Coordinates of C-alpha atoms (C1' of nucleotides) in Angstrom, one line a residue:
Chain N
X1 CA -0.2 -0.1 -0.2
X2 CA 1.1 3.7 -0.5
X3 CA 2.9 5.1 2.3
X4 CA 0.2 8.1 2.4
X5 CA -2.7 5.5 2.7
X6 CA -1.1 3.8 5.3
X7 CA -0.5 7.2 7.2
X8 CA -4.0 8.0 6.7
X9 CA -5.0 4.4 8.0
X10 CA -3.0 4.9 11.2
X11 CA -4.3 8.4 11.8
X12 CA -7.9 7.4 11.0
X13 CA -7.3 4.8 13.9
X14 CA -6.1 7.0 16.3
X15 CA -8.7 9.2 15.8
X16 CA -11.4 6.3 16.4
X17 CA -9.8 5.4 19.6
X18 CA -9.9 8.6 20.5
X19 CA -5.9 9.4 20.8
X20 CA -6.8 12.5 18.7
X21 CA -10.0 13.5 20.2
X22 CA -12.8 15.5 18.7
X23 CA -12.5 19.1 18.0
X24 CA -8.8 19.3 19.2
X25 CA -6.0 19.8 16.6
X26 CA -3.7 17.2 15.2
X27 CA -0.3 18.0 15.4
X28 CA 1.6 20.3 12.9
X29 CA 2.4 18.7 9.4
X30 CA 6.1 19.0 10.0
X31 CA 5.9 17.0 13.2
X32 CA 3.8 14.4 11.7
X33 CA 6.3 14.1 8.5
X34 CA 9.2 13.7 11.4
X35 CA 6.8 11.1 12.9
X36 CA 6.3 8.9 10.1
X37 CA 10.0 9.5 8.5
X38 CA 8.4 11.1 5.8
X39 CA 8.4 14.5 3.6
X40 CA 5.2 17.2 4.2
X41 CA 4.0 16.5 1.0
X42 CA 3.2 12.6 1.8
X43 CA 1.4 13.8 5.1
X44 CA -0.5 16.3 3.1
X45 CA -1.7 13.4 0.8
X46 CA -2.7 11.6 3.8
X47 CA -4.4 14.4 5.2
X48 CA -6.3 15.2 2.3
X49 CA -7.6 11.7 2.4
X50 CA -9.0 12.1 5.8
X51 CA -10.4 15.6 4.7
X52 CA -12.4 13.7 2.0
X53 CA -13.8 11.1 4.4
X54 CA -15.0 14.2 6.7
X55 CA -12.7 13.1 9.6
X56 CA -10.6 16.6 9.7
X57 CA -10.9 20.1 8.6
X58 CA -7.6 22.1 8.2
X59 CA -7.2 26.1 8.0
X60 CA -4.3 27.7 6.5
X61 CA -2.6 29.7 9.3
X62 CA -4.5 27.7 11.8
X63 CA -4.0 24.1 11.7
X64 CA -5.8 20.8 11.3
X65 CA -8.7 19.9 13.6
X66 CA -10.6 16.1 14.2
X67 CA -14.1 16.8 13.3
X68 CA -17.0 16.8 15.7
X69 CA -18.3 13.6 14.5
X70 CA -15.2 12.0 13.2
X71 CA -15.0 9.1 15.6
X72 CA -18.4 7.9 14.7
X73 CA -17.9 8.3 10.9
X74 CA -14.4 6.3 11.6
X75 CA -16.4 3.7 13.2
X76 CA -19.1 3.4 10.6
X77 CA -16.1 3.2 7.9
X78 CA -14.7 0.3 10.1
X79 CA -17.9 -1.9 10.1
X80 CA -18.5 -1.1 6.5
X81 CA -15.1 -2.9 5.9
X82 CA -16.0 -5.8 8.1
X83 CA -19.0 -6.8 6.2
X84 CA -18.5 -5.5 3.1
X85 CA -20.8 -2.2 3.2
X86 CA -24.1 -1.2 4.9
X87 CA -25.0 2.3 4.7
X88 CA -24.7 3.5 8.4
X89 CA -27.4 2.4 10.6
X90 CA -26.0 2.6 14.1
X91 CA -27.2 -1.0 14.9
X92 CA -23.8 -2.7 14.5
X93 CA -22.9 -5.5 12.6
X94 CA -25.9 -7.1 10.4
X95 CA -26.1 -10.5 8.4
X96 CA -26.4 -9.8 4.7
X97 CA -27.8 -12.1 2.5
X98 CA -29.1 -12.0 -1.4
X99 CA -31.7 -13.7 -3.5
X100 CA -30.7 -13.9 -7.1
X101 CA -33.6 -12.5 -9.6
X102 CA -31.4 -12.8 -12.9
X103 CA -28.2 -13.8 -13.8
X104 CA -27.3 -13.8 -17.3
X105 CA -24.9 -13.0 -19.9
X106 CA -25.3 -10.6 -23.1
X107 CA -23.5 -7.8 -25.3
X108 CA -23.8 -4.3 -23.7
X109 CA -26.4 -1.9 -24.9
X110 CA -24.8 1.5 -26.1
X111 CA -25.3 3.1 -22.6
X112 CA -23.6 0.4 -20.7
X113 CA -20.8 0.5 -23.5
X114 CA -20.1 4.4 -22.7
X115 CA -20.0 3.9 -18.8
X116 CA -17.9 1.2 -18.8
X117 CA -15.8 1.9 -21.5
X118 CA -16.2 -1.0 -23.4
X119 CA -16.9 -2.0 -27.2
X120 CA -20.3 -3.7 -28.4
X121 CA -18.8 -7.1 -28.5
X122 CA -17.2 -7.3 -25.1
X123 CA -20.1 -9.5 -23.5
X124 CA -21.4 -8.2 -19.8
X125 CA -23.0 -9.9 -16.9
X126 CA -26.5 -8.8 -16.3
X127 CA -27.3 -9.3 -12.6
X128 CA -30.7 -8.5 -10.7
X129 CA -30.7 -9.4 -6.8
X130 CA -32.5 -8.4 -3.6
X131 CA -30.4 -8.0 -1.0
X132 CA -31.2 -8.7 2.8
X133 CA -30.1 -7.3 6.1
X134 CA -30.8 -9.2 9.0
X135 CA -33.3 -11.0 6.8
X136 CA -35.4 -8.1 5.7
X137 CA -35.3 -6.9 2.3
X138 CA -33.2 -3.5 1.8
X139 CA -32.4 -3.0 -1.7
X140 CA -33.0 -4.0 -5.4
X141 CA -29.6 -4.2 -7.1
X142 CA -29.3 -4.1 -11.2
X143 CA -25.5 -4.8 -11.9
X144 CA -23.7 -4.6 -15.2
X145 CA -20.3 -6.1 -15.1
X146 CA -17.9 -6.6 -18.2
X147 CA -16.8 -10.4 -18.1
X148 CA -13.3 -9.8 -19.2
X149 CA -12.8 -7.7 -16.5
X150 CA -14.2 -9.7 -13.5
X151 CA -14.1 -13.4 -14.7
X152 CA -15.6 -16.5 -13.5
X153 CA -18.6 -15.0 -11.3
X154 CA -20.8 -17.7 -10.5
X155 CA -24.3 -17.9 -8.7
X156 CA -22.5 -18.8 -5.4
X157 CA -20.6 -15.5 -5.3
X158 CA -23.8 -13.2 -6.0
X159 CA -25.0 -15.0 -2.8
X160 CA -22.1 -13.4 -0.9
X161 CA -20.7 -10.4 -1.7
X162 CA -19.1 -9.8 -5.2
X163 CA -16.5 -7.3 -3.7
X164 CA -15.5 -9.8 -1.9
X165 CA -14.7 -12.1 -4.7
X166 CA -12.9 -9.1 -6.5
X167 CA -10.6 -8.1 -3.9
X168 CA -9.8 -11.2 -2.0
X169 CA -9.8 -13.8 -5.0
X170 CA -9.4 -11.8 -7.8
X171 CA -6.8 -9.7 -6.1
X172 CA -8.1 -6.4 -7.3
X173 CA -8.3 -3.0 -5.3
X174 CA -11.6 -0.8 -5.7
X175 CA -11.1 2.4 -6.4
X176 CA -13.5 5.4 -7.1
X177 CA -17.4 5.9 -8.2
X178 CA -19.2 8.2 -9.8
X179 CA -22.9 8.3 -8.4
X180 CA -26.1 9.9 -9.2
X181 CA -28.7 9.7 -6.6
X182 CA -32.6 10.4 -6.9
X183 CA -35.8 9.9 -5.2
X184 CA -38.2 7.9 -7.2
X185 CA -41.8 6.7 -6.6
X186 CA -41.9 2.8 -5.9
X187 CA -42.5 0.7 -9.0
X188 CA -44.8 -2.6 -8.8
X189 CA -41.3 -4.5 -8.8
X190 CA -40.3 -2.4 -5.8
X191 CA -43.4 -2.7 -3.6
X192 CA -43.4 -6.4 -4.7
X193 CA -39.8 -7.1 -3.6
X194 CA -39.1 -4.7 -0.8
X195 CA -42.5 -5.5 0.6
X196 CA -43.3 -1.5 0.8
X197 CA -46.6 0.5 -0.4
X198 CA -47.3 3.1 -3.1
X199 CA -46.3 5.8 -0.5
X200 CA -42.9 4.6 0.4
X201 CA -40.5 6.6 -1.6
X202 CA -37.3 5.0 -3.0
X203 CA -33.8 6.2 -3.1
X204 CA -32.0 5.3 -6.4
X205 CA -28.3 5.3 -7.0
X206 CA -26.6 5.0 -10.1
X207 CA -23.0 4.3 -10.2
X208 CA -20.1 3.5 -12.2
X209 CA -17.5 1.9 -9.9
X210 CA -13.8 1.8 -11.3
X211 CA -11.1 -0.1 -9.8
X212 CA -8.0 1.6 -8.3
X213 CA -6.1 1.6 -12.2
X214 CA -9.0 3.2 -13.4
X215 CA -11.0 0.6 -15.1
X216 CA -14.6 0.7 -14.7
X217 CA -16.1 -2.5 -13.6
X218 CA -19.6 -2.0 -12.3
X219 CA -22.6 -0.1 -13.9
X220 CA -25.3 -0.3 -11.4
X221 CA -28.7 0.7 -10.3
X222 CA -29.8 0.7 -6.6
X223 CA -33.0 1.0 -5.4
X224 CA -33.4 1.4 -1.7
X225 CA -36.3 1.4 0.8
X226 CA -36.5 4.9 2.1
X227 CA -36.6 3.9 6.0
X228 CA -33.5 1.6 5.7
X229 CA -30.7 3.6 7.3
X230 CA -30.1 4.3 3.6
X231 CA -28.3 7.3 4.5
X232 CA -25.1 8.5 2.2
X233 CA -22.7 10.4 3.1
X234 CA -20.6 12.0 0.5
X235 CA -18.0 14.4 0.2
X236 CA -16.9 16.4 -2.6
X237 CA -14.7 19.6 -3.7
X238 CA -16.9 21.1 -6.3
X239 CA -20.3 22.2 -4.3
X240 CA -23.1 24.4 -6.1
X241 CA -24.3 21.4 -7.3
X242 CA -27.8 22.5 -5.6
X243 CA -29.5 25.9 -5.5
X244 CA -27.4 28.9 -4.3
Chain H
X1 CA -6.0 31.2 -8.1
X2 CA -3.6 28.5 -7.8
X3 CA -1.7 27.4 -10.6
X4 CA -2.9 23.7 -10.5
X5 CA -6.6 24.8 -10.5
X6 CA -6.1 27.3 -13.2
X7 CA -4.6 24.4 -15.2
X8 CA -7.6 22.4 -14.5
X9 CA -9.8 25.1 -15.6
X10 CA -8.2 25.4 -19.0
X11 CA -8.2 21.6 -19.5
X12 CA -11.8 21.6 -18.4
X13 CA -12.7 24.3 -21.0
X14 CA -10.7 22.3 -23.8
X15 CA -12.8 19.5 -23.1
X16 CA -16.1 21.4 -23.2
X17 CA -15.0 22.8 -26.5
X18 CA -14.5 19.3 -27.8
X19 CA -10.3 20.2 -28.1
X20 CA -9.8 17.4 -26.2
X21 CA -12.6 14.6 -27.5
X22 CA -14.2 12.1 -25.4
X23 CA -12.6 8.7 -25.2
X24 CA -9.2 9.9 -26.5
X25 CA -6.1 10.3 -24.5
X26 CA -4.9 13.7 -22.9
X27 CA -1.3 14.8 -23.6
X28 CA 1.3 12.6 -21.5
X29 CA 1.6 14.6 -17.7
X30 CA 5.4 15.5 -18.5
X31 CA 4.1 17.2 -21.9
X32 CA 1.5 19.2 -20.2
X33 CA 4.0 20.1 -17.6
X34 CA 6.0 21.7 -20.8
X35 CA 3.1 23.1 -21.8
X36 CA 2.2 24.9 -18.9
X37 CA 5.5 25.6 -17.7
X38 CA 5.4 23.8 -14.5
X39 CA 6.5 20.4 -12.6
X40 CA 4.6 17.3 -13.1
X41 CA 3.2 17.7 -9.8
X42 CA 1.4 20.5 -10.4
X43 CA -0.2 18.5 -13.2
X44 CA -0.9 15.7 -11.2
X45 CA -3.0 17.9 -9.0
X46 CA -5.1 19.4 -11.7
X47 CA -5.8 16.3 -12.7
X48 CA -6.7 15.0 -10.0
X49 CA -9.3 17.6 -9.7
X50 CA -10.7 16.7 -13.1
X51 CA -10.8 12.9 -12.2
X52 CA -12.8 14.1 -9.0
X53 CA -15.3 16.0 -11.1
X54 CA -15.8 12.6 -13.4
X55 CA -14.1 14.2 -16.6
X56 CA -11.5 12.1 -16.9
X57 CA -9.9 8.6 -15.8
X58 CA -6.3 7.8 -15.7
X59 CA -4.7 4.5 -15.6
X60 CA -1.1 3.9 -14.7
X61 CA 1.0 2.6 -17.7
X62 CA -1.5 3.4 -20.1
X63 CA -2.4 7.4 -19.6
X64 CA -5.5 9.5 -19.1
X65 CA -8.6 9.5 -21.2
X66 CA -11.3 11.9 -21.7
X67 CA -14.6 10.2 -20.2
X68 CA -17.6 9.6 -22.3
X69 CA -20.1 12.4 -21.0
X70 CA -17.2 14.8 -20.0
X71 CA -18.2 17.2 -22.4
X72 CA -21.7 17.4 -20.9
X73 CA -20.7 17.2 -17.4
X74 CA -18.1 20.2 -18.1
X75 CA -21.2 22.3 -19.7
X76 CA -23.4 21.5 -16.7
X77 CA -20.8 22.4 -14.4
X78 CA -20.5 25.7 -16.5
X79 CA -24.1 26.3 -16.3
X80 CA -24.2 25.9 -12.7
X81 CA -21.9 28.6 -11.8
X82 CA -23.4 30.8 -14.3
X83 CA -26.7 31.2 -12.6
X84 CA -25.4 30.0 -9.1
X85 CA -26.1 26.4 -9.0
X86 CA -29.1 24.2 -10.3
X87 CA -29.0 20.3 -10.5
X88 CA -28.7 19.0 -14.1
X89 CA -32.1 19.4 -15.7
X90 CA -30.8 19.6 -19.4
X91 CA -33.2 22.8 -20.1
X92 CA -30.6 25.2 -20.3
X93 CA -30.2 28.6 -17.8
X94 CA -33.4 29.0 -16.0
X95 CA -34.8 31.7 -13.7
X96 CA -34.2 31.2 -10.1
X97 CA -36.2 33.3 -7.5
X98 CA -37.4 33.1 -3.6
X99 CA -40.0 33.0 -1.2
X100 CA -38.4 33.8 2.6
X101 CA -40.9 31.9 4.6
X102 CA -38.4 32.6 8.0
X103 CA -35.6 34.6 8.7
X104 CA -34.4 35.4 12.2
X105 CA -31.4 35.3 14.2
X106 CA -30.9 33.3 17.5
X107 CA -28.6 31.3 19.6
X108 CA -27.5 28.1 18.0
X109 CA -28.5 24.6 19.1
X110 CA -25.9 21.8 20.3
X111 CA -26.3 20.3 17.1
X112 CA -25.5 23.4 14.9
X113 CA -22.7 24.2 17.0
X114 CA -21.1 21.0 16.6
X115 CA -21.7 21.2 12.8
X116 CA -20.3 24.8 12.3
X117 CA -17.6 24.7 15.1
X118 CA -18.9 27.3 16.7
X119 CA -19.9 28.1 20.6
X120 CA -23.0 28.6 22.1
X121 CA -23.0 32.4 22.4
X122 CA -22.3 32.7 18.8
X123 CA -25.5 33.5 17.0
X124 CA -26.9 32.1 13.6
X125 CA -29.3 33.0 11.1
X126 CA -32.4 30.9 10.7
X127 CA -33.6 30.9 7.3
X128 CA -36.6 28.9 5.5
X129 CA -36.7 29.8 1.8
X130 CA -39.0 28.1 -0.8
X131 CA -36.7 28.3 -4.0
X132 CA -38.7 28.8 -7.7
X133 CA -37.2 27.5 -10.8
X134 CA -38.9 29.5 -13.9
X135 CA -41.7 30.3 -11.3
X136 CA -42.2 26.4 -10.4
X137 CA -41.8 25.8 -7.1
X138 CA -38.7 23.2 -6.7
X139 CA -37.1 23.1 -3.2
X140 CA -37.7 24.0 0.4
X141 CA -34.1 25.6 2.1
X142 CA -33.6 25.4 5.6
X143 CA -30.2 27.3 6.6
X144 CA -28.3 27.8 9.5
X145 CA -25.3 30.5 9.1
X146 CA -23.0 32.1 11.7
X147 CA -23.5 35.6 11.4
X148 CA -19.9 36.3 12.4
X149 CA -18.9 34.4 9.5
X150 CA -21.5 35.9 7.0
X151 CA -22.5 39.1 8.4
X152 CA -24.8 41.8 7.4
X153 CA -27.4 39.2 5.6
X154 CA -30.5 41.1 4.2
X155 CA -33.6 39.9 3.1
X156 CA -33.1 41.4 -0.4
X157 CA -30.0 39.2 -0.4
X158 CA -32.1 36.2 0.5
X159 CA -34.2 37.0 -2.4
X160 CA -31.3 36.6 -4.8
X161 CA -28.5 34.0 -4.6
X162 CA -26.6 34.0 -0.9
X163 CA -23.8 32.5 -2.5
X164 CA -23.4 35.4 -5.1
X165 CA -23.5 37.6 -2.0
X166 CA -20.5 35.5 -0.4
X167 CA -18.3 35.3 -3.5
X168 CA -18.8 38.8 -4.6
X169 CA -19.8 41.0 -1.7
X170 CA -17.6 39.3 0.8
X171 CA -15.1 38.2 -1.4
X172 CA -15.1 34.9 0.1
X173 CA -14.2 31.3 -1.8
X174 CA -16.8 28.4 -1.2
X175 CA -14.8 25.2 -0.5
X176 CA -15.9 21.6 0.1
X177 CA -19.3 20.2 1.5
X178 CA -20.1 17.1 3.2
X179 CA -23.6 16.0 2.6
X180 CA -26.3 13.3 3.8
X181 CA -28.6 12.3 1.1
X182 CA -31.8 10.4 1.9
X183 CA -35.3 9.9 0.3
X184 CA -38.4 10.7 2.5
X185 CA -42.0 11.1 2.2
X186 CA -43.4 14.4 1.9
X187 CA -44.4 16.3 5.1
X188 CA -47.7 18.5 5.4
X189 CA -45.6 21.8 4.7
X190 CA -43.8 20.0 1.6
X191 CA -46.9 19.2 0.2
X192 CA -48.1 22.9 0.4
X193 CA -45.5 24.5 -0.5
X194 CA -43.7 22.4 -3.2
X195 CA -47.1 21.9 -4.4
X196 CA -46.9 18.2 -4.4
X197 CA -49.0 14.9 -3.2
X198 CA -48.3 12.6 -0.4
X199 CA -47.1 9.9 -2.9
X200 CA -44.7 12.2 -4.4
X201 CA -41.1 11.3 -2.5
X202 CA -38.7 14.3 -1.4
X203 CA -34.8 14.0 -2.0
X204 CA -33.6 15.4 1.4
X205 CA -29.8 17.0 1.5
X206 CA -28.5 17.7 4.6
X207 CA -24.8 19.8 4.1
X208 CA -22.3 21.3 5.8
X209 CA -20.4 23.9 3.3
X210 CA -17.1 25.0 4.0
X211 CA -15.2 28.0 2.9
X212 CA -11.9 27.5 0.8
X213 CA -10.1 28.0 4.0
X214 CA -11.9 25.2 6.3
X215 CA -14.3 27.6 7.9
X216 CA -18.0 26.0 8.2
X217 CA -20.4 28.6 7.2
X218 CA -23.5 26.6 6.4
X219 CA -25.5 24.0 7.6
X220 CA -28.6 23.2 5.7
X221 CA -31.0 20.8 5.0
X222 CA -33.0 20.9 1.5
X223 CA -36.0 19.3 0.3
X224 CA -36.5 18.7 -3.4
X225 CA -39.4 17.5 -5.4
X226 CA -38.3 14.1 -6.6
X227 CA -39.1 15.1 -10.2
X228 CA -37.3 18.5 -10.5
X229 CA -34.1 17.2 -12.3
X230 CA -33.1 16.9 -8.8
X231 CA -30.1 14.5 -10.2
X232 CA -27.0 14.9 -7.8
X233 CA -23.6 13.8 -9.8
X234 CA -21.1 13.2 -6.7
X235 CA -17.5 11.4 -7.0
X236 CA -15.8 10.1 -4.2
X237 CA -12.8 8.2 -3.4
X238 CA -13.8 5.7 -0.6
X239 CA -16.5 3.4 -2.0
X240 CA -18.3 0.9 -0.1
X241 CA -21.0 2.7 1.3
X242 CA -23.6 0.7 -0.1
X243 CA -24.4 -3.0 0.1
X244 CA -21.3 -5.1 -1.4
Chain B
dT1 C1' 5.8 38.6 14.2
dA2 C1' 5.9 33.6 14.6
dG3 C1' 3.5 29.5 13.3
dT4 C1' 0.6 27.2 10.4
dG5 C1' -1.1 24.9 6.3
dG6 C1' -1.1 25.4 0.8
dT7 C1' 1.6 25.4 -3.3
dC8 C1' 5.4 24.3 -6.1
dT9 C1' 10.0 22.6 -7.6
dA10 C1' 13.0 19.3 -10.4
dG11 C1' 14.2 15.7 -9.8
dA12 C1' 13.7 10.4 -8.8
dC13 C1' 12.1 5.5 -8.4
dC14 C1' 8.7 2.5 -8.8
dA15 C1' 4.4 -0.4 -10.7
dC16 C1' 1.9 -1.3 -14.5
dG17 C1' 0.6 -1.4 -19.5
dG18 C1' 1.6 -2.5 -24.1
dT19 C1' 4.9 -3.9 -27.8
Chain E
dC1 C1' 11.7 -3.4 -23.7
dC2 C1' 10.0 1.5 -23.3
dG3 C1' 6.6 4.8 -21.7
dT4 C1' 2.9 6.0 -19.0
dG5 C1' 1.2 7.6 -14.4
dG6 C1' 1.7 6.7 -9.2
dT7 C1' 4.5 8.1 -5.5
dC8 C1' 8.1 10.5 -3.0
dT9 C1' 11.6 13.7 -1.6
dA10 C1' 13.8 18.0 0.6
dG11 C1' 13.8 21.8 0.3
dA12 C1' 11.6 26.7 -0.8
dC13 C1' 8.2 30.4 -0.8
dC14 C1' 3.7 32.3 0.0
dA15 C1' -1.1 33.2 2.3
dC16 C1' -3.3 33.3 6.3
dT17 C1' -3.9 33.2 11.4
dA18 C1' -3.5 34.6 16.0
dA19 C1' -1.0 37.0 19.8

DNA sequence: TAGTGGTCTAGACCACGGT
DNA sequence: CCGTGGTCTAGACCACTAA
């Protein structure tokens, strides 16, 4: 792992432990550089990661401070890693299972080709799953993946976690994601599978996920029950995507 | 403005113009460094910005490529800047106006103190506005701002754009934001003000917005009609916030 | 004014991709 | 193999904060 990521992980851990308490300043960048036997640029890249995660804020001339709810955020991130991802629900570790609604291989549509940066003759998996958390239906996931990037996918894998398979069996590293988020009315399928009524909103997330090296491997749309602790924490640098 | 931001803006402009076509490679980082008479590290910071914006992807060993829908994304961002932010709606520039439902000054709650990093005796504005786009109600915004950070706010300013006031009159620069996004059922107020029914979902965005120097200046909650082109494009580095 | 983070340089070495 | 981006160094100067 890159040095700056290791350092970020270590500092994240210290924040989670309370060694760097909330609302108190981090050591100076120069001191951190000495501590970790590295240059200040590397420390800055580590702190930049933590800023993107919302754990700290930095002010020129003043210093870096651990944010108010940083400890919880760090813990949630930790929990997420443990069971391969669940949005923050403050309920500890939960059991995740899947019902496979659809599993097929076919050629990609134009939209899929564009988003996955593949050509029309490179086949993709077409997957639909209903995901359960503690045996309660949580989210409907429609996933498209290029088979040459994620080979040998089987039904057993879909029952568990695809990301586990990618990171552990294929030894690939997940990178960034681009997402579109919107609210929607529930479709007939949503209501039937997610066990909700026409009055229950759906939170839809469409995303393209990349590997660490920039190769897109997933184009998916997930439809979440609105009341499922399906809260997303995001963090971006260009604001002004909303009014004002 | 920092050199790497200028360079990012310039490249963004070239992408928008089509000078760097979609799906075609950018020049090598070394060449860009020569072109802009700067070091490769600075070029990398510029490209990093564009990656976060979703305009390009980079692969070690292979190069950087302009993404499929980069031109549209760049244009949307441009439009956003022009009229101070409107989510992508593919309808060109729209007229934005406001109805002020509430405008007050008071001491902050504990939650507000934590999110805005202020103490209990530092007063805040408490603002509620209904925002119109082309005379159609679009979003209900509840905004809390510390008065010592954003001084002299007046009703006239609220009618227009607070962000215009912050950037032009106060000469401050907007920085990052942390957001929580969720779907919700419409409240009675939502239905009345946004002119929607109980069956129409709400997209709620809670955010803390920071100035460029890390000072938090806005803690707000906005409730959007689900059908208002209220699509958000976000981009993050730590994935796995969803199932899998 | 002293101390902080923000930015930048001009190199260097490495990991990876494609030939 | 060579060319690419990813990372890192050991400094330097500047912008800003706070006393």
